[in-house]
Short mmCIF file of C-alpha atoms in Angstrom, two decimals:
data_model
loop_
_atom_site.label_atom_id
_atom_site.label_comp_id
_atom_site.label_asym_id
_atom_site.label_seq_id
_atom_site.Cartn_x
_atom_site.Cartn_y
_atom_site.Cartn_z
CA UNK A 207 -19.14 27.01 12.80
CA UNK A 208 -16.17 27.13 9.85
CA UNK A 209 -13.54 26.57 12.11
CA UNK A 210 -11.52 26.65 9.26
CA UNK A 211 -11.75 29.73 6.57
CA UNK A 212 -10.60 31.02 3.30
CA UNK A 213 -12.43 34.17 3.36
CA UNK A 214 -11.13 34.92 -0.74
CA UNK A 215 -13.32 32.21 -3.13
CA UNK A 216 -11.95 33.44 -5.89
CA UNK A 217 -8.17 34.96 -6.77
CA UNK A 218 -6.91 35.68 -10.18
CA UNK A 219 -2.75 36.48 -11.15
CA UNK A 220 -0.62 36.69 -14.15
CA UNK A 221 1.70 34.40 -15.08
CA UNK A 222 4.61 35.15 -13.39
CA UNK A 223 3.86 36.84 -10.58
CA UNK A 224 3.16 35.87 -7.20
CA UNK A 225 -0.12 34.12 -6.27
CA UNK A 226 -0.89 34.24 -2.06
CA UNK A 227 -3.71 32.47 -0.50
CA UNK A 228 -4.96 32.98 2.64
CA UNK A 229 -6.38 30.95 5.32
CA UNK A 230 -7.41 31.48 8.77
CA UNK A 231 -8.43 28.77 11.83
CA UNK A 232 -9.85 29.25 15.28
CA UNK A 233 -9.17 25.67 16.88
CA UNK A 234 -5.76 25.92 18.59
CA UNK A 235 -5.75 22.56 19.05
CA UNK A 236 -5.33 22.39 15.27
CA UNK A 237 -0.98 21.43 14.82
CA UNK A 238 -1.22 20.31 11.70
CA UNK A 239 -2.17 21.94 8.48
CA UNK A 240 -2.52 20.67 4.56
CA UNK A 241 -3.05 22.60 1.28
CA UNK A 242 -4.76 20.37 -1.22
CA UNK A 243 -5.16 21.47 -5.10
CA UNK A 244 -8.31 20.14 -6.74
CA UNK A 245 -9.26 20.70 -10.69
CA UNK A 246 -12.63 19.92 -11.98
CA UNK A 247 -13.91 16.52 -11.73
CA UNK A 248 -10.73 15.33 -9.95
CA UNK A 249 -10.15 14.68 -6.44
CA UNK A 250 -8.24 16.99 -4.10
CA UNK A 251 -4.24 16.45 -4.49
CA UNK A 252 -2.09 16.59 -1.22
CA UNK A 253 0.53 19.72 -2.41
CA UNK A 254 2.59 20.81 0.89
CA UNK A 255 2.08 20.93 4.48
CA UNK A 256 3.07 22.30 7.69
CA UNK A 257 3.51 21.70 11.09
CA UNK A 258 2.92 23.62 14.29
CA UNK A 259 6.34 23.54 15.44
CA UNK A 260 7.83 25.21 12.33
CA UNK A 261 6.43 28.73 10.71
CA UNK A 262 7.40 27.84 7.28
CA UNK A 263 7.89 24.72 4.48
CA UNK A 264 8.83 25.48 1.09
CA UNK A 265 8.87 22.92 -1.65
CA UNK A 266 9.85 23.95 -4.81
CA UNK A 267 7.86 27.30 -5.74
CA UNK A 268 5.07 26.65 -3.35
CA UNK A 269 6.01 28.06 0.16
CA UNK A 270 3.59 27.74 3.30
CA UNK A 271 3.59 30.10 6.15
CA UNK A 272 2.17 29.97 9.77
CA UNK A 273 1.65 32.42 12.18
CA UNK A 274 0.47 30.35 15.09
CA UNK A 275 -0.06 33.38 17.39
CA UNK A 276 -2.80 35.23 14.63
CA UNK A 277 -3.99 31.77 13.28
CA UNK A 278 -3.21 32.16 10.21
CA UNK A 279 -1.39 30.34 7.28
CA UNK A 280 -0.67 31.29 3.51
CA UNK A 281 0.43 29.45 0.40
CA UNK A 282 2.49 31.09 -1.68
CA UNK A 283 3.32 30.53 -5.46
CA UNK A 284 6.24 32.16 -6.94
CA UNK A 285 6.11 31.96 -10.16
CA UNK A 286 2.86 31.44 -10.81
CA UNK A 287 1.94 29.46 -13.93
CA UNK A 288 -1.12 28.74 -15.78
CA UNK A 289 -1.55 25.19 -15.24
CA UNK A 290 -1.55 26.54 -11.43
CA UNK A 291 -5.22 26.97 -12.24
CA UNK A 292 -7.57 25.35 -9.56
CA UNK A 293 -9.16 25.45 -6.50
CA UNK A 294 -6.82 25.38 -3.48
CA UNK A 295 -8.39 24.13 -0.49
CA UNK A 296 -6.53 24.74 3.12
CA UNK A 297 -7.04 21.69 5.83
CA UNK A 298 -6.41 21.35 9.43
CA UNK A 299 -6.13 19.29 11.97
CA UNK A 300 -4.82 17.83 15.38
CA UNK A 301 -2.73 15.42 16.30
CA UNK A 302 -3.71 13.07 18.61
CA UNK A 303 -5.18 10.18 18.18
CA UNK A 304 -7.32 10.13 15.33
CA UNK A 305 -8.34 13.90 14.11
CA UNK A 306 -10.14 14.44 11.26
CA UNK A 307 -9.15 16.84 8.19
CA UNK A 308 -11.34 19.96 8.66
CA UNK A 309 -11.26 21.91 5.20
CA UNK A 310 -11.52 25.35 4.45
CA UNK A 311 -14.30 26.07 1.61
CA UNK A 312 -11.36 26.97 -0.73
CA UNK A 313 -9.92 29.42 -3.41
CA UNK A 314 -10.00 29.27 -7.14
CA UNK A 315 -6.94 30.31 -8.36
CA UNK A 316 -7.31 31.99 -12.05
CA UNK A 317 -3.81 32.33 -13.48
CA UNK A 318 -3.35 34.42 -16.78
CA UNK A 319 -0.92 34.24 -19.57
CA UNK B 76 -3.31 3.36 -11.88
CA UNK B 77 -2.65 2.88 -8.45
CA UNK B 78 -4.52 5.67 -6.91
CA UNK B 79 -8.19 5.62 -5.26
CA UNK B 80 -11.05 4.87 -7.85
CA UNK B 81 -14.80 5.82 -6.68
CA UNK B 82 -17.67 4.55 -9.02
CA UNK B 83 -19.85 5.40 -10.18
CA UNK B 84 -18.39 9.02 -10.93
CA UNK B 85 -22.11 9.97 -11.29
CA UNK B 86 -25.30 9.08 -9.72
CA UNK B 87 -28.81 10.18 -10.73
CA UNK B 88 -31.43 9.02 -8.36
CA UNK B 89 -34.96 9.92 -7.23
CA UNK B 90 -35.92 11.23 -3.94
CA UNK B 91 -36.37 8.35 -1.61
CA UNK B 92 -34.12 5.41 -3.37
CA UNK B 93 -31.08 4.17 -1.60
CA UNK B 94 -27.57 4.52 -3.08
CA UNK B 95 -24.50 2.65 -2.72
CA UNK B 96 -21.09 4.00 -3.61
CA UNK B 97 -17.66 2.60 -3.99
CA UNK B 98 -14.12 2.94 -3.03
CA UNK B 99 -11.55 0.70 -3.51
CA UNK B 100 -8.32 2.68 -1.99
CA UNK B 101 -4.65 2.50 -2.46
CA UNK B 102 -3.86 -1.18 -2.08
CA UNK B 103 -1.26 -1.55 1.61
CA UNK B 104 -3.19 1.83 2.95
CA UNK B 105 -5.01 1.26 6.70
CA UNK B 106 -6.69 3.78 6.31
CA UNK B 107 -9.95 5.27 4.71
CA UNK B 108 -12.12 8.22 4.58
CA UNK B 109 -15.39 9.44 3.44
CA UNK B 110 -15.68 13.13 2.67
CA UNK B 111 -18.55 15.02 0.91
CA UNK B 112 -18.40 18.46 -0.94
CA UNK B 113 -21.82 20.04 -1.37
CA UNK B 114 -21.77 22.98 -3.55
CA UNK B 115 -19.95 26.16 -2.35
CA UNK B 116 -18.92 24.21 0.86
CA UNK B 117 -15.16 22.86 1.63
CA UNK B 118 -15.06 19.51 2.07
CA UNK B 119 -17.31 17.72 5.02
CA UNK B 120 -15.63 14.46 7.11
CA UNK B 121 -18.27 11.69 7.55
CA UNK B 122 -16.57 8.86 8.30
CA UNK B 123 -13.31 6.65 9.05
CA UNK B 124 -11.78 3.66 9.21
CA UNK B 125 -8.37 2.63 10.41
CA UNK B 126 -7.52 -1.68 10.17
CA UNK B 127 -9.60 -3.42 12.20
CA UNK B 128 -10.63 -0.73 14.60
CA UNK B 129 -14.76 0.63 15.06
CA UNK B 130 -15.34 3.13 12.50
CA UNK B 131 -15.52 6.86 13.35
CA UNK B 132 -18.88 7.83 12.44
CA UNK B 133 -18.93 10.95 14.29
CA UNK B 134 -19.14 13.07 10.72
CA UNK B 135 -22.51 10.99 9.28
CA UNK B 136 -25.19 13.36 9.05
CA UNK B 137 -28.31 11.25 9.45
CA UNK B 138 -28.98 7.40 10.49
CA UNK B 139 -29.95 6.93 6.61
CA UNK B 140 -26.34 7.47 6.01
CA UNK B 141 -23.82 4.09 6.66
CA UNK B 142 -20.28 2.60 5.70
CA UNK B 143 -18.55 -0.29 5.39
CA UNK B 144 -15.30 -1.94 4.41
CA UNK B 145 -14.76 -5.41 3.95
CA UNK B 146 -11.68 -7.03 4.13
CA UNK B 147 -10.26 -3.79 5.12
CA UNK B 148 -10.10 -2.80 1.43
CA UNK B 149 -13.29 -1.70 -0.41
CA UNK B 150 -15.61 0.68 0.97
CA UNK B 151 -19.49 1.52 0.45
CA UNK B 152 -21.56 4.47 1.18
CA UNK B 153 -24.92 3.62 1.85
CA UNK B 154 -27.33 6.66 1.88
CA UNK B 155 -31.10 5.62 2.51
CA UNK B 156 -33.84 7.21 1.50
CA UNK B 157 -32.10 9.97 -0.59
CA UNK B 158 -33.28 13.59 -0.06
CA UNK B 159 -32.63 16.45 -2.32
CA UNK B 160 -30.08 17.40 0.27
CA UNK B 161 -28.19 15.18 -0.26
CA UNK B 162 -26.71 15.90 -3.63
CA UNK B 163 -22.94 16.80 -3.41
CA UNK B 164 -19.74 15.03 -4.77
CA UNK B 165 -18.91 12.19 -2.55
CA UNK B 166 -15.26 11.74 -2.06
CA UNK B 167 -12.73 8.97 -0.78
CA UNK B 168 -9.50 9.41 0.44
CA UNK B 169 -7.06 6.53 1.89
CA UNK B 170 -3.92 7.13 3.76
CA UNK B 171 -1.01 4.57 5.02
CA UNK B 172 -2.20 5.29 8.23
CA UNK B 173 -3.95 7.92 10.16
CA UNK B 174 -1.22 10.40 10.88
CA UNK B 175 -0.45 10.33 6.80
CA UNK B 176 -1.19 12.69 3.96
CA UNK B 177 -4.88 11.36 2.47
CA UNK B 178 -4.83 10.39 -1.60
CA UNK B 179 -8.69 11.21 -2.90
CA UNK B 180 -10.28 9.36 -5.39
CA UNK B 181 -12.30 11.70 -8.26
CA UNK B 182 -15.48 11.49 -6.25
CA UNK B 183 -18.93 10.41 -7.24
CA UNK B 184 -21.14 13.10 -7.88
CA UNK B 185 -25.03 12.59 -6.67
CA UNK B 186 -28.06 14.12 -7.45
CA UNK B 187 -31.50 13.17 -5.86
CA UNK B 188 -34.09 14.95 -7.90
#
């Protein structure tokens, strides 16, 4: 079971504009959640996160929301930019003890000039 | 660079040969993670370590799958007996502990033909 989904693989924007991806969970125990950017033949890079206890984080242009009551989160990108480009995977997880990452199957994000 | 390094970044290896691959994380993180990305799928947990503790094993797939870090430093994946299956990019991530954001390496990429 995908306990943790990004039902959109793909997403394309101009540059400019907004870019919003989605992701969706169905462990409430999950309190913890991670958006990692990956570009080919690289390793997934840690971008922003959020905890349960707060409904958004914003660092610089990339903003994370949570809606703990419809289990959902989105990443937001204002402005987008080319070099945005990649695949932007959402990750979850509790926090007690240990408690592994669980990752969503992720989004490639096209961004236009 | 500082970061996690995996080698090799590719592996080409028959059906039935054992592999071994590498991770040598952050130097001062505790922590260490095996992750695997088969295609079209987010990334899969397999295994942990945290200091001196017992691994958490709970994400191997198969007994012909095994880990190890020595010194609490370097890692290595052992898969035995390779099976087609098996192809995917094997990642590494390392954290300063277990409640941190995890750093990936670039991954190894394996294919059992």
């Amino acid at each position: 079971d995908q306990q943790v989904k990004q039902n959109s693989p793909s997403l394309s924007v101009q540059e400019g504009r907004i870019s919003i991806l989605n992701c969706d969970y169905t462990n409430s125990m999950f309190d913890y959640f991670l958006w990692y950017k990956k570009y080919p033949a690289e390793g997934p890079t840690f971008l922003i996160s959020i905890s349960s206890i707060k409904d958004k984080n914003e660092d610089g242009r990339f903003t994370v929301f949570l809606n703990k009551s419809a289990k959902h989160l989105s990443l937001h990108i204002v402005p987008s930019q080319p070099g945005d480009s990649a695949v932007y995977f959402c990750a979850a997880k509790g926090n007690t003890g240990f408690q592994k990452l669980v990752f969503g199957t992720g989004t490639r994000l096209l961004v236009s000039p | 660079g500082a970061g996690v390094s995996q080698s090799p970044s590719n592996k080409v290896t028959e059906k039935g040969k054992d592999v071994e691959l590498r991770c040598d994380p952050i130097s001062g993180h505790t922590a260490l993670y095996w992750y695997r990305q088969s295609l079209g799928q987010g990334l899969e947990f397999l295994i942990y370590f945290q200091g001196n503790s017992a691994p958490d094993k709970s994400g191997l797939p198969s007994d012909r799958f095994s880990a190890e870090r020595t010194g609490g430093s370097v890692s290595t994946l052992t898969i035995q007996r390779t099976q087609q299956e098996d192809s995917a990019v094997y990642l590494c991530a390392s954290s300063r502990d277990r409640g941190y954001e995890q750093y990936f390496g670039p991954g190894t990429r394996l294919t059992v033909t």
